[in-house]
Coordinates of C-alpha atoms in Angstrom, one line a residue:
X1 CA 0.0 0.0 0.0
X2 CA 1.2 3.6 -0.9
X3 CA 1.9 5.6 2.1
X4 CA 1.8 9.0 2.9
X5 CA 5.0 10.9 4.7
X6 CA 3.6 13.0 7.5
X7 CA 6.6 14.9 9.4
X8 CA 5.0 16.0 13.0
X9 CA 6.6 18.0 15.8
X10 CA 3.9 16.7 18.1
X11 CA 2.1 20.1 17.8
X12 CA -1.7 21.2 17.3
X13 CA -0.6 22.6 14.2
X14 CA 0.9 19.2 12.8
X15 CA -2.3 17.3 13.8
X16 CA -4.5 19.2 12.0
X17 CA -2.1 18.1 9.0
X18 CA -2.2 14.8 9.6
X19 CA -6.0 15.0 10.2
X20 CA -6.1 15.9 6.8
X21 CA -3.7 13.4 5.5
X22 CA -5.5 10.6 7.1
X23 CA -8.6 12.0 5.6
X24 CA -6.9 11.7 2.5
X25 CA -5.5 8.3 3.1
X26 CA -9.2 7.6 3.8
X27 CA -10.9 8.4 0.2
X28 CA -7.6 7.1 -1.6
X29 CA -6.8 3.8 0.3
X30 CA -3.2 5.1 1.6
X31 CA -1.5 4.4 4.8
X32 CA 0.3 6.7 6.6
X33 CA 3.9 6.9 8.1
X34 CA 4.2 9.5 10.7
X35 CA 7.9 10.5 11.7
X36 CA 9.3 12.5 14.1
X37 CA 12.9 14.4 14.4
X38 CA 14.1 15.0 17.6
X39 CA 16.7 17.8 17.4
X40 CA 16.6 21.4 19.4
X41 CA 15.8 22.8 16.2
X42 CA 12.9 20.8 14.8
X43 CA 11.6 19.1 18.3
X44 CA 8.7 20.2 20.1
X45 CA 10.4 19.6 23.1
X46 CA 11.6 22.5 25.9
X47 CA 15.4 23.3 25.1
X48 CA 16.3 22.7 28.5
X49 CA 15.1 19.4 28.4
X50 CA 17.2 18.5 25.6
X51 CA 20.1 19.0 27.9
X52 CA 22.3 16.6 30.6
X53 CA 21.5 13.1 29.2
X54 CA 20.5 14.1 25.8
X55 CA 20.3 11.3 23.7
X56 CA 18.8 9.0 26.4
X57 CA 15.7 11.6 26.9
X58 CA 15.7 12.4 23.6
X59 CA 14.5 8.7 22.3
X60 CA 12.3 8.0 25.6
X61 CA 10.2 11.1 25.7
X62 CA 10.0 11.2 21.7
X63 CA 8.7 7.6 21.7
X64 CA 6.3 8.2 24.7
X65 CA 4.8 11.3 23.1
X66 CA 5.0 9.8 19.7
X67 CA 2.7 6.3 20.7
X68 CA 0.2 9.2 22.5
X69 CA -0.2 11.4 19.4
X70 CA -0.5 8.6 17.2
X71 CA -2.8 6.7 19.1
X72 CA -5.0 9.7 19.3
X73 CA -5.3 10.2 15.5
X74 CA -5.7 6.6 14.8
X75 CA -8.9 6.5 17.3
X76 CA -10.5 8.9 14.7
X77 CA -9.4 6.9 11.8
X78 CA -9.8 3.3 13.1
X79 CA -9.5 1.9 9.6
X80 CA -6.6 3.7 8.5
X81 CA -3.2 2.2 8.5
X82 CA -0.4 4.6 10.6
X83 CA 2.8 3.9 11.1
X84 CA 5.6 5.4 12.7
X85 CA 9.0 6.3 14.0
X86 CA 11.5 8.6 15.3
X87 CA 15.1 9.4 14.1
X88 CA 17.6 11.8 15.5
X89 CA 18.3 14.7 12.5
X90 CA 17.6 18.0 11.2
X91 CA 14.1 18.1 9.9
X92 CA 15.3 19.8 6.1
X93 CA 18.0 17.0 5.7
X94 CA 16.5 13.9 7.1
X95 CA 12.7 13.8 5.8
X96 CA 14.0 14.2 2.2
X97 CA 16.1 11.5 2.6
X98 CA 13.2 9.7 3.8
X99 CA 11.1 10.7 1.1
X100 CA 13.7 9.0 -1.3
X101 CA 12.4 5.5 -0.1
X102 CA 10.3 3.3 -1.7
X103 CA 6.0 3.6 -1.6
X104 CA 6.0 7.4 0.0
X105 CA 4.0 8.9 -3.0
X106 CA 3.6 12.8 -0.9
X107 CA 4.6 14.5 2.1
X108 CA 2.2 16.2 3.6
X109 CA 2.9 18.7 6.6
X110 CA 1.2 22.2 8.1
X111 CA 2.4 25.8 7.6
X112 CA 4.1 26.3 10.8
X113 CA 5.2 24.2 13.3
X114 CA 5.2 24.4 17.4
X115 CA 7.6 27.1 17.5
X116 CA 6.8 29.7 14.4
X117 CA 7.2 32.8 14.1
X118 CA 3.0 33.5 13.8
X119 CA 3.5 36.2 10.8
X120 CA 5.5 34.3 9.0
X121 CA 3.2 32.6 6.0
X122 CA 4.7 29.5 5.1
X123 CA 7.0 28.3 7.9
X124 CA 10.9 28.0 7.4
X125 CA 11.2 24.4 8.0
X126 CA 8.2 24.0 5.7
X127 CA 10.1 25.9 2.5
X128 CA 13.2 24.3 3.2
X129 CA 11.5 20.7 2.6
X130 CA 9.4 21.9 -0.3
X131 CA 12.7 23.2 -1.9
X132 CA 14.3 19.4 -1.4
X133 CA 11.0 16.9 -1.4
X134 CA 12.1 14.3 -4.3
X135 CA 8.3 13.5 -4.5
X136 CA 5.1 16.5 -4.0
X137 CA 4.1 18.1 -1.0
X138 CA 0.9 19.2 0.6
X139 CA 1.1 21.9 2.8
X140 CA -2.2 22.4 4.9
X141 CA -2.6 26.0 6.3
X142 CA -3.4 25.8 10.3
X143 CA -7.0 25.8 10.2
X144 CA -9.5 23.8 12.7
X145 CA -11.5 22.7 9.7
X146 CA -10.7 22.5 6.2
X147 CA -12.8 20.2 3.7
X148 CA -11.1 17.6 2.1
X149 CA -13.4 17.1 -0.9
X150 CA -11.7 18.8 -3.5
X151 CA -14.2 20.5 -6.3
X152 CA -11.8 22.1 -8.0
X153 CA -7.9 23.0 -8.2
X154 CA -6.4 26.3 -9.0
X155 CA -3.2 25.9 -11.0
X156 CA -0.5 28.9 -10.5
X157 CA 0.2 29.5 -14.2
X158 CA 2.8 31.2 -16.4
X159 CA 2.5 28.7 -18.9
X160 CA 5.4 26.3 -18.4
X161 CA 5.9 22.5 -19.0
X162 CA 6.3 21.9 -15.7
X163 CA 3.0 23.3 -14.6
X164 CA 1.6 20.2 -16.7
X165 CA 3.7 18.0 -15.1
X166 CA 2.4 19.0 -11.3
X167 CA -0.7 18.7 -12.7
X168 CA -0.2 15.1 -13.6
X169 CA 1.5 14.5 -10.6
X170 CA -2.1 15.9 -8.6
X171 CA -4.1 13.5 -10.4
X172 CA -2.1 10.5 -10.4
X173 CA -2.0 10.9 -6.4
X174 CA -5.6 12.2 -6.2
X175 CA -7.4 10.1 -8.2
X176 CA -9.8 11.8 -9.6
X177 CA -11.8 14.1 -11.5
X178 CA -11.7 17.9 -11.1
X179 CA -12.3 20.9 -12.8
X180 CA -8.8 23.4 -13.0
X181 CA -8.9 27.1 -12.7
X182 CA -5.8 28.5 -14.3
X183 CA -4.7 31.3 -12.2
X184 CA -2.2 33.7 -13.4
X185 CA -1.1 37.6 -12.4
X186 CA 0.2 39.7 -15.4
X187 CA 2.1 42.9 -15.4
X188 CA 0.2 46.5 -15.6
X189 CA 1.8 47.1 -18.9
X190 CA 0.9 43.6 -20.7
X191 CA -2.7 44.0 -22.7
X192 CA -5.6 42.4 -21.3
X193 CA -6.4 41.1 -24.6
X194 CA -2.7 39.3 -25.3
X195 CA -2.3 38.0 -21.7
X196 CA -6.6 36.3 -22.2
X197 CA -4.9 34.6 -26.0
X198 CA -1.9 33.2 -24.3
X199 CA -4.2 31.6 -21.7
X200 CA -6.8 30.5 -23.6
X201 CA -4.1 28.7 -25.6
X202 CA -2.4 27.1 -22.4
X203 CA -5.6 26.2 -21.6
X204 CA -6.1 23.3 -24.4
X205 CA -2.9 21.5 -22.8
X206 CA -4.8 21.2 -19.4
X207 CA -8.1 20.0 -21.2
X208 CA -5.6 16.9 -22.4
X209 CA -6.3 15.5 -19.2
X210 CA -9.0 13.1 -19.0
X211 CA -9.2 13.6 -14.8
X212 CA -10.0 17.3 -15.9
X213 CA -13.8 18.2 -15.9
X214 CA -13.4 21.3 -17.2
X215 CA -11.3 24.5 -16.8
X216 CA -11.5 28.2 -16.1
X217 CA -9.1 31.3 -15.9
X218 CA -8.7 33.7 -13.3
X219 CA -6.5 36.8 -14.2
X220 CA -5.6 39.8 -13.0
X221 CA -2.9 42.7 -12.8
X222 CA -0.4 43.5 -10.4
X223 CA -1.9 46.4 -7.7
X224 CA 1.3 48.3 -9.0
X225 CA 5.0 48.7 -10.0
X226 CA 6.9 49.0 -6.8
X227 CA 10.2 47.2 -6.4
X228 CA 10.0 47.3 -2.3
X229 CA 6.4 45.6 -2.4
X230 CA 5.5 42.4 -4.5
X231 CA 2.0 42.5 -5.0
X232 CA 2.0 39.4 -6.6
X233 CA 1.1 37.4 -3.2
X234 CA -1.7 39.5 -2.5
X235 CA -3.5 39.5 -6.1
X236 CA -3.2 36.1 -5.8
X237 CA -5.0 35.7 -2.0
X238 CA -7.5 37.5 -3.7
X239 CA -8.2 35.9 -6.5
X240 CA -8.1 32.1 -4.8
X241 CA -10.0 33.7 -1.6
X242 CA -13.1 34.9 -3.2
X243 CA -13.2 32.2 -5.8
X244 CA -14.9 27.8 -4.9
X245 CA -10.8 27.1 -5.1
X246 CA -10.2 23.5 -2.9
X247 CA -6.1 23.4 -3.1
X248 CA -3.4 25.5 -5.2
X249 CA -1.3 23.6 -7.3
X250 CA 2.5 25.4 -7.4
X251 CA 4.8 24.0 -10.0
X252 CA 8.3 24.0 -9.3
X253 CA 8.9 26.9 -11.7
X254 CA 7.0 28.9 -9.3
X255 CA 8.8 27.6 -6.2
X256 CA 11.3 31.1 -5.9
X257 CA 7.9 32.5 -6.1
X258 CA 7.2 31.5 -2.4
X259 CA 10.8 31.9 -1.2
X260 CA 10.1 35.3 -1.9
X261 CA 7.4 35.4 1.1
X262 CA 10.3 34.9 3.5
X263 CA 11.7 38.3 2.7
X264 CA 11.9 41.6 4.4
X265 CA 10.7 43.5 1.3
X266 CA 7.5 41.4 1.3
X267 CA 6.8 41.4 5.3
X268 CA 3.1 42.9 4.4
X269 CA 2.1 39.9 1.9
X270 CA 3.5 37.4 4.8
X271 CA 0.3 38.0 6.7
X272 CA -2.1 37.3 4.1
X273 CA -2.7 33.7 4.7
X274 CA -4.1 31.6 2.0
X275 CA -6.7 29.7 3.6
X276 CA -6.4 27.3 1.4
X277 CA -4.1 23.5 1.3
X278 CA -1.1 24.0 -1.1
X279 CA 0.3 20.7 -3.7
X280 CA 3.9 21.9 -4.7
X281 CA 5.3 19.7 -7.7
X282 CA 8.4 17.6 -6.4
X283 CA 12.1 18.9 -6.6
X284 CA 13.7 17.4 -9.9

């Protein structure tokens, strides 16, 4: 059976991502595997207790917490398979690694983690692993409820090959049938008129795929030229916000894209939350 990778820091934050893993696992007759890292960095555990006999307390309190947590999610999924296991390592060099291994077909994981920074909009530990992840990852926003029926998928677009190929990868993993909304953001000084041709056109490559219902486009321009504030990110919220959009679909030729949400010059767009689960195409 194909399993799902499910990283967990033993948080609230990671249960409500593997919550919807398992829900996933559910519909599409997965398991899961949940692992744990237990480092200062990427623990959930108080520094201090990390200290004196490390390792020891490490592996006991990791494996105590970890047979609670899991027990706790497999009482609401009786019938789904979970696994699980820790290992000592830093969280952005060890669950790639793990990844690697045969049967994991995603990874999924939530935004932030036990210890984030609250304004930051896609946690650090969680770009790290999309940047490395040798197979697709879900990211699921920190949200008590989000539905795991998925309608339809909005695909970030700026009409590249490998937006196909994340696409494929969706609906191999998923599957099943959905309708696509190609979502793209054009610049002020393109015409309306070109930037509607080139999609239209992009859009006969998506209706290729028999999984695809049928598909849609949702355009618009940047708020304005301003090297000190990408606007991008927040034409984007807008658009997937106000629109029946289940999970955003990121290519890897899009993946600098959210790097650029970590920076300084962006620090407004980091606070508009997309409320919505994230599939980022695997690193190649």
């Amino acid at each position: 059976m194909k399993k799902i990778l499910v990283p967990t820091d033993f948080s609230e934050n990671a249960f409500l991502a593997a919550r919807y893993a398992a829900e996933m696992a559910k519909k599409h007759q997965y398991s899961l595997h949940i692992i744990h890292f237990y480092t200062a960095v990427s623990s959930g555990f108080d520094e201090n207790e990390l200290e004196g006999e490390r390792v020891q307390s490490d592996v006991l309190k990791a494996d105590l917490t970890m047979k609670e947590w899991v027990h706790r999610l497999q009482d609401q999924y009786p019938d789904t398979p979970i696994s699980y296991h820790n290992d000592r390592g830093l969280l952005e060099e060890a669950l790639p690694k793990e990844a690697k291994k045969e049967d994991y077909v995603a990874i999924a994981m939530g935004t932030t983690g036990a210890s984030a920074n609250k304004n930051i909009f896609w946690g650090s530990n969680t770009a790290l692993i999309v940047a490395k992840s040798p197979i697709p990852v879900i990211v699921i926003p920190n949200i008590e409820y989000i539905p795991t029926v998925i309608k339809k998928a909005g695909l970030l677009t700026n009409f590249k090959q490998e937006e196909l190929t994340t696409l494929q990868e969706f609906v191999h993993i998923f599957k099943q049938e959905i309708d696509v909304a190609l979502i793209h953001v054009y610049k002020e000084s393109e015409k309306v008129a070109s930037v509607n041709n080139r999609i239209d056109s992009w859009a006969f490559n998506v209706d290729e795929f028999s999984a695809v219902r049928q598909t849609n486009k949702l355009i618009a321009p940047t708020l304005k030229e301003d090297k000190n504030q990408d606007t991008i990110p927040e034409v984007l919220s807008t658009l997937i916000d106000t629109q029946d959009i289940d999970i955003i679909l990121v290519s890897k030729t899009r993946k600098t894209f959210f790097e650029r949400l970590f920076t300084s010059s962006v620090s407004k767009a980091m606070t508009l939350k997309l409320q919505k689960p994230a599939f980022f195409g695997k690193t190649i």
